[in-house]
Short mmCIF file of C-alpha atoms in Angstrom, two decimals:
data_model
loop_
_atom_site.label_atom_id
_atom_site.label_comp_id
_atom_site.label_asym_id
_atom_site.label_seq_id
_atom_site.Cartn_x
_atom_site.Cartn_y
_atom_site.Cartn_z
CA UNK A 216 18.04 5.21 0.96
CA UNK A 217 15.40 2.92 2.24
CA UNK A 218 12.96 4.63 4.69
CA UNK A 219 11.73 1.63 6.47
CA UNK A 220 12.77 -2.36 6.29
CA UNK A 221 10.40 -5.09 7.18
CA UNK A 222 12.04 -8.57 8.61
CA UNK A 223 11.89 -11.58 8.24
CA UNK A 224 10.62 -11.51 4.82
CA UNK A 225 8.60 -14.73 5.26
CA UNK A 226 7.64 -16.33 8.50
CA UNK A 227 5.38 -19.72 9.12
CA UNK A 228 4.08 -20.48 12.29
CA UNK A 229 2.28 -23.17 13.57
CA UNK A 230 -1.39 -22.27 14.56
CA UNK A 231 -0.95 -20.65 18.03
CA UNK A 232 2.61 -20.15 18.23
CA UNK A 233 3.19 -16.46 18.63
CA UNK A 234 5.59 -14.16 17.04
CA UNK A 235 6.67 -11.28 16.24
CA UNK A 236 7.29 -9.03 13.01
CA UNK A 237 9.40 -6.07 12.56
CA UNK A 238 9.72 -2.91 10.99
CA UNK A 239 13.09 -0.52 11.28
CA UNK A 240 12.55 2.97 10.11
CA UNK A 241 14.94 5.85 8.85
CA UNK A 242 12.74 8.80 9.32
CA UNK A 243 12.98 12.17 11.05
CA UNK A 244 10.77 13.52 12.75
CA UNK A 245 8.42 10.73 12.38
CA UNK A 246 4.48 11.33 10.95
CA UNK A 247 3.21 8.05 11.89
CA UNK A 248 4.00 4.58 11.28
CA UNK A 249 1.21 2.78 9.52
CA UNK A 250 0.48 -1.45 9.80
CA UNK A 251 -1.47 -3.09 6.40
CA UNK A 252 -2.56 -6.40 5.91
CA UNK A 253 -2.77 -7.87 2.41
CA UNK A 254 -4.02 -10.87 1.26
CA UNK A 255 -3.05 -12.33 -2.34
CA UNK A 256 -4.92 -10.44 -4.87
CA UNK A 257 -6.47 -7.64 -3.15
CA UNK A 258 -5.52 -4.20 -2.15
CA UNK A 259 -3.72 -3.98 1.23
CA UNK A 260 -5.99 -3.39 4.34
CA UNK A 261 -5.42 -0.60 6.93
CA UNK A 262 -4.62 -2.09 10.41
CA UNK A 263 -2.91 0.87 12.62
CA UNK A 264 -1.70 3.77 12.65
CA UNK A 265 1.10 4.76 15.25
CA UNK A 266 2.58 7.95 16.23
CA UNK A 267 4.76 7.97 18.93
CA UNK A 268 7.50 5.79 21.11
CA UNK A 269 5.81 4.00 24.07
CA UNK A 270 2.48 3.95 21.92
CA UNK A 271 0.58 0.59 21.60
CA UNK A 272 -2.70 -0.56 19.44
CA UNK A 273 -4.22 -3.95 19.25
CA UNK A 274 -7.17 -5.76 17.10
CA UNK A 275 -7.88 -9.03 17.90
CA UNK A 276 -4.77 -11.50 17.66
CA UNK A 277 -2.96 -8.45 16.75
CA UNK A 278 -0.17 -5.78 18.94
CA UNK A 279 1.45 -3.30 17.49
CA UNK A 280 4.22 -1.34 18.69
CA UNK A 281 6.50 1.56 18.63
CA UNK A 282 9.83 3.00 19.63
CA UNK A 283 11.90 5.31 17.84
CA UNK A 284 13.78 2.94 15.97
CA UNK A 285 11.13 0.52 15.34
CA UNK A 286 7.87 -1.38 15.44
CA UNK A 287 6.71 -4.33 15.91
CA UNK A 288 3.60 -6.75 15.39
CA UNK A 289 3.36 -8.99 17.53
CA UNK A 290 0.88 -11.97 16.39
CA UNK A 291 -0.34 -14.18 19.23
CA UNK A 292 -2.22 -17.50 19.32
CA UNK A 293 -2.20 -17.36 15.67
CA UNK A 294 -4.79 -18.58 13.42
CA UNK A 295 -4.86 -19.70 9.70
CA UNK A 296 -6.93 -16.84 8.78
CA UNK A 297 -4.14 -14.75 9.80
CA UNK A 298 -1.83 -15.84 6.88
CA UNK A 299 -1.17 -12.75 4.57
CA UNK A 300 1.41 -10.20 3.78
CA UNK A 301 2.07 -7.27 6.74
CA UNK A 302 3.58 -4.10 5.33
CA UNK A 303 3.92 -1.26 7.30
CA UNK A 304 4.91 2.13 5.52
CA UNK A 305 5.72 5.72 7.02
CA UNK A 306 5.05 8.84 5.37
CA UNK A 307 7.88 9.93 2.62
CA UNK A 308 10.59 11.85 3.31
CA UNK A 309 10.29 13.51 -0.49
CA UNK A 310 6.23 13.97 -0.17
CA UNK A 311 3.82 15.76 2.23
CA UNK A 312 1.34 13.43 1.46
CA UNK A 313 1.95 10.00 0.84
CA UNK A 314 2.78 6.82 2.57
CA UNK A 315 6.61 5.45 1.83
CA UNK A 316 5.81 1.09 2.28
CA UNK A 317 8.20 -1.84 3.41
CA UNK A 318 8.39 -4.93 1.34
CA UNK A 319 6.40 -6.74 3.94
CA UNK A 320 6.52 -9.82 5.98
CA UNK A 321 4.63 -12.66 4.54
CA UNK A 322 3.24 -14.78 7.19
CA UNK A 323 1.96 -18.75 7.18
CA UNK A 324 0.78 -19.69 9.70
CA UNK A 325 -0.29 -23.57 9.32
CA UNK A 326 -3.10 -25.32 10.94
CA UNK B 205 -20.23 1.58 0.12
CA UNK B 206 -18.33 0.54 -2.70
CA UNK B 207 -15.26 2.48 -1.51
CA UNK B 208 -12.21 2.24 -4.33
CA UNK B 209 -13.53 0.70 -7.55
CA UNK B 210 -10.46 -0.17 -9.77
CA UNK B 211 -11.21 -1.80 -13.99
CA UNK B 212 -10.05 -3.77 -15.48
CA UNK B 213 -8.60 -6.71 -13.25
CA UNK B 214 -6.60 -7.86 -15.67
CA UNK B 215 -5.20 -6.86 -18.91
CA UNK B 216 -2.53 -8.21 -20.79
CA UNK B 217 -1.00 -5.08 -23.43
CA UNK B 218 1.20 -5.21 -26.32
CA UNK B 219 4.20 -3.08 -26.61
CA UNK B 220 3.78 0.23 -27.31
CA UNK B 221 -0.29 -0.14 -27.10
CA UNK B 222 -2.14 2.30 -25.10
CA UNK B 223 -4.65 2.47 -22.06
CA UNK B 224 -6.38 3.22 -19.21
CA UNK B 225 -7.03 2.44 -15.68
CA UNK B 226 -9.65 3.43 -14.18
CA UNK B 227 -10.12 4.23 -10.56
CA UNK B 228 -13.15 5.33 -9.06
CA UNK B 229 -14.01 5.83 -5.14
CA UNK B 230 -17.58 7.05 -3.76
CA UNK B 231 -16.46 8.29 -0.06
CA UNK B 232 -15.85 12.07 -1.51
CA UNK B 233 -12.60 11.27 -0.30
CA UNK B 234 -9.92 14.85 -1.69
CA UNK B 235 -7.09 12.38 -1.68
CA UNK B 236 -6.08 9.61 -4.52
CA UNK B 237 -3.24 7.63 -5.35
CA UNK B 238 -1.66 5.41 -7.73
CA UNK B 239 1.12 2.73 -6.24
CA UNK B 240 2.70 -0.42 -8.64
CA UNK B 241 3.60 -3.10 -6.50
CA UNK B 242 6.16 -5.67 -7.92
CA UNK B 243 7.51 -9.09 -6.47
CA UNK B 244 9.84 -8.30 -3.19
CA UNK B 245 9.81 -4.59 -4.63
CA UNK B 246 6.93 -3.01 -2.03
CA UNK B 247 4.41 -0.50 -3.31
CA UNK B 248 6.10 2.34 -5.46
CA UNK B 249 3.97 5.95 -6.37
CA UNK B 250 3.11 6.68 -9.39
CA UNK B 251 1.30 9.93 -9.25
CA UNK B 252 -0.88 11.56 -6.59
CA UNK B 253 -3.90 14.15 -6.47
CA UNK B 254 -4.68 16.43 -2.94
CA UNK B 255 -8.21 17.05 -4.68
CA UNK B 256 -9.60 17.78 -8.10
CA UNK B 257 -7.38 19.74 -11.00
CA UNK B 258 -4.45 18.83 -8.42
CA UNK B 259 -1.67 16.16 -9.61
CA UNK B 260 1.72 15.75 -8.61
CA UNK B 261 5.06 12.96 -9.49
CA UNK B 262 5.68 10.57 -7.25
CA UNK B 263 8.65 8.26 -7.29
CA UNK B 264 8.31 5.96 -10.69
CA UNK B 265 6.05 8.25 -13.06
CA UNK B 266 8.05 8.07 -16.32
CA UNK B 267 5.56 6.24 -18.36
CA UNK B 268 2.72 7.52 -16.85
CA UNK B 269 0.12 10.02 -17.17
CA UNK B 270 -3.06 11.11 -15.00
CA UNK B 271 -5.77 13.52 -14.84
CA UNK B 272 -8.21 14.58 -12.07
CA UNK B 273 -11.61 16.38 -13.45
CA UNK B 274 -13.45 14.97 -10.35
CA UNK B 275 -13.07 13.88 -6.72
CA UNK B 276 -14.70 10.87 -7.63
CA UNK B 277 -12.37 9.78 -10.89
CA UNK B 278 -8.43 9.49 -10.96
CA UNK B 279 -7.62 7.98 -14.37
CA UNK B 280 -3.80 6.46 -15.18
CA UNK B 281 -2.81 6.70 -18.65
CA UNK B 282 -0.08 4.00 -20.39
CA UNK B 283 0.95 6.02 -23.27
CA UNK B 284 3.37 3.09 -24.94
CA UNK B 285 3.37 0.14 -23.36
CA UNK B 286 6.98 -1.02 -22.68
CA UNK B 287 7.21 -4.56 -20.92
CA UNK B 288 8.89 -2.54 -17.64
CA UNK B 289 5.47 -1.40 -16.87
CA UNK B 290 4.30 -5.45 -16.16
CA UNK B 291 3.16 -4.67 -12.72
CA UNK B 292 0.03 -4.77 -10.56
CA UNK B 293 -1.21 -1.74 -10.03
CA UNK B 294 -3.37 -0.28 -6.93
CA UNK B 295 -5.09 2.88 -6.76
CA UNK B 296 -6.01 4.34 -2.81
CA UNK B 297 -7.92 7.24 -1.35
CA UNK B 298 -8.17 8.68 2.47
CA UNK B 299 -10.28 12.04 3.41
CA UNK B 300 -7.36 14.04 4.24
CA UNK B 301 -3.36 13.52 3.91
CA UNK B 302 -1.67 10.28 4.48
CA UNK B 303 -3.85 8.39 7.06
CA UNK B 304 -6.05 5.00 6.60
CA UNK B 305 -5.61 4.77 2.92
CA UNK B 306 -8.49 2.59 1.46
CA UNK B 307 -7.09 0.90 -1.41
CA UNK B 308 -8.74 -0.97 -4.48
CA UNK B 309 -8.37 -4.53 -5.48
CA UNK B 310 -5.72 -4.22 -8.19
CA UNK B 311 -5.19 -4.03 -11.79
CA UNK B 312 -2.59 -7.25 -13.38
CA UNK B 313 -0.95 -5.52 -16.29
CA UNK B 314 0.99 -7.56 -18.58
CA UNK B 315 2.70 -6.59 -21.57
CA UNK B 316 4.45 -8.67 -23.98
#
């Protein structure tokens, strides 16, 4: 059963129209819910880490949220630069330590 | 800094050929990892270490072998090649359990 799904799977945005993406989770007794940026052909990037309902973090152009269901990341004003794949990933239900990963939201945003 | 050295970039493998990747990080980080990542398929463990002489399954290791003499060096071994195992494969480290991973720029394995 999948621990965590990531919508939409793609999303294009004109430069500075906001969004938001999401990320449903499964989990128990939740660890954490982690935010990564990729960009094609490199390793993903850390962004945020989470840990409980209510909590917020932002970086730059950049919210994240959580609630016990789900996060989101909310993108405003976006810029170009901001195109890339978001994954988030929670720790696995089958491992103490390692990070379980969504298939990601890949984001355009045009200029 | 370097942080997570990964060689080679690229590699292209024919079946039932052998080799191995080769990770490397410099933070004296006790943690390493090795995910594939395949189209609309998210990042999948391979194997993990929790420090050195440590290793443990994750979810997709048929295939797959590692070793961990080091903190520094977490090798993964492609016994025989099988064209399943086209992937891209990442290898990550963090100090301690599952938080901040810092993650290496990839390996492109093909095998035909």
């Amino acid at each position: 059963e999948d621990q965590v799904t990531q919508s939409p799977e793609a999303l294009r945005l004109q430069e500075g129209e906001s969004s938001s993406l999401n990320c449903s989770y499964t989990v128990s007794g939740l660890r954490g819910l982690f935010w990564y940026r990729q960009d094609p052909g490199k390793g993903p990037e850390f962004l945020f880490t989470l840990y409980s309902a209510g909590e917020e973090k932002e970086k730059e152009r950049l919210k994240a949220t959580l609630t016990k269901k789900e996060s989101f990341l909310h993108i405003t004003a976006p810029k170009p630069e901001d195109s890339a794949t978001y994954l988030c990933a929670v720790p696995s239900q089958t491992g103490a330590n390692n990070l379980f990963f969504g298939t990601g939201t890949r984001l355009t945003v045009i200029p | 800094n370097a942080g997570v050295t990964q060689t080679p970039k690229f590699r292209i493998l024919k079946i039932g050929q052998s080799m191995t990747l080769q990770c490397t990080q410099d933070m004296n980080h006790n943690y390493m990892y090795w995910y594939r990542q395949d189209p609309g398929m998210g990042l999948k463990l391979i194997y993990y270490s929790v420090g050195a002489g440590i290793t443990d399954k994750g979810e997709v290791p048929n295939g797959y072998n590692v070793s961990r003499s080091t903190t520094e060096d977490f090798p993964l071994r492609l016994e025989l090649a099988a064209p399943s195992q086209t992937s891209v494969y990442f290898c990550a480290s963090t100090r301690e359990g599952i938080n901040g991973y810092t993650f290496g720029s990839g390996t492109r394995l093909t095998v035909v």
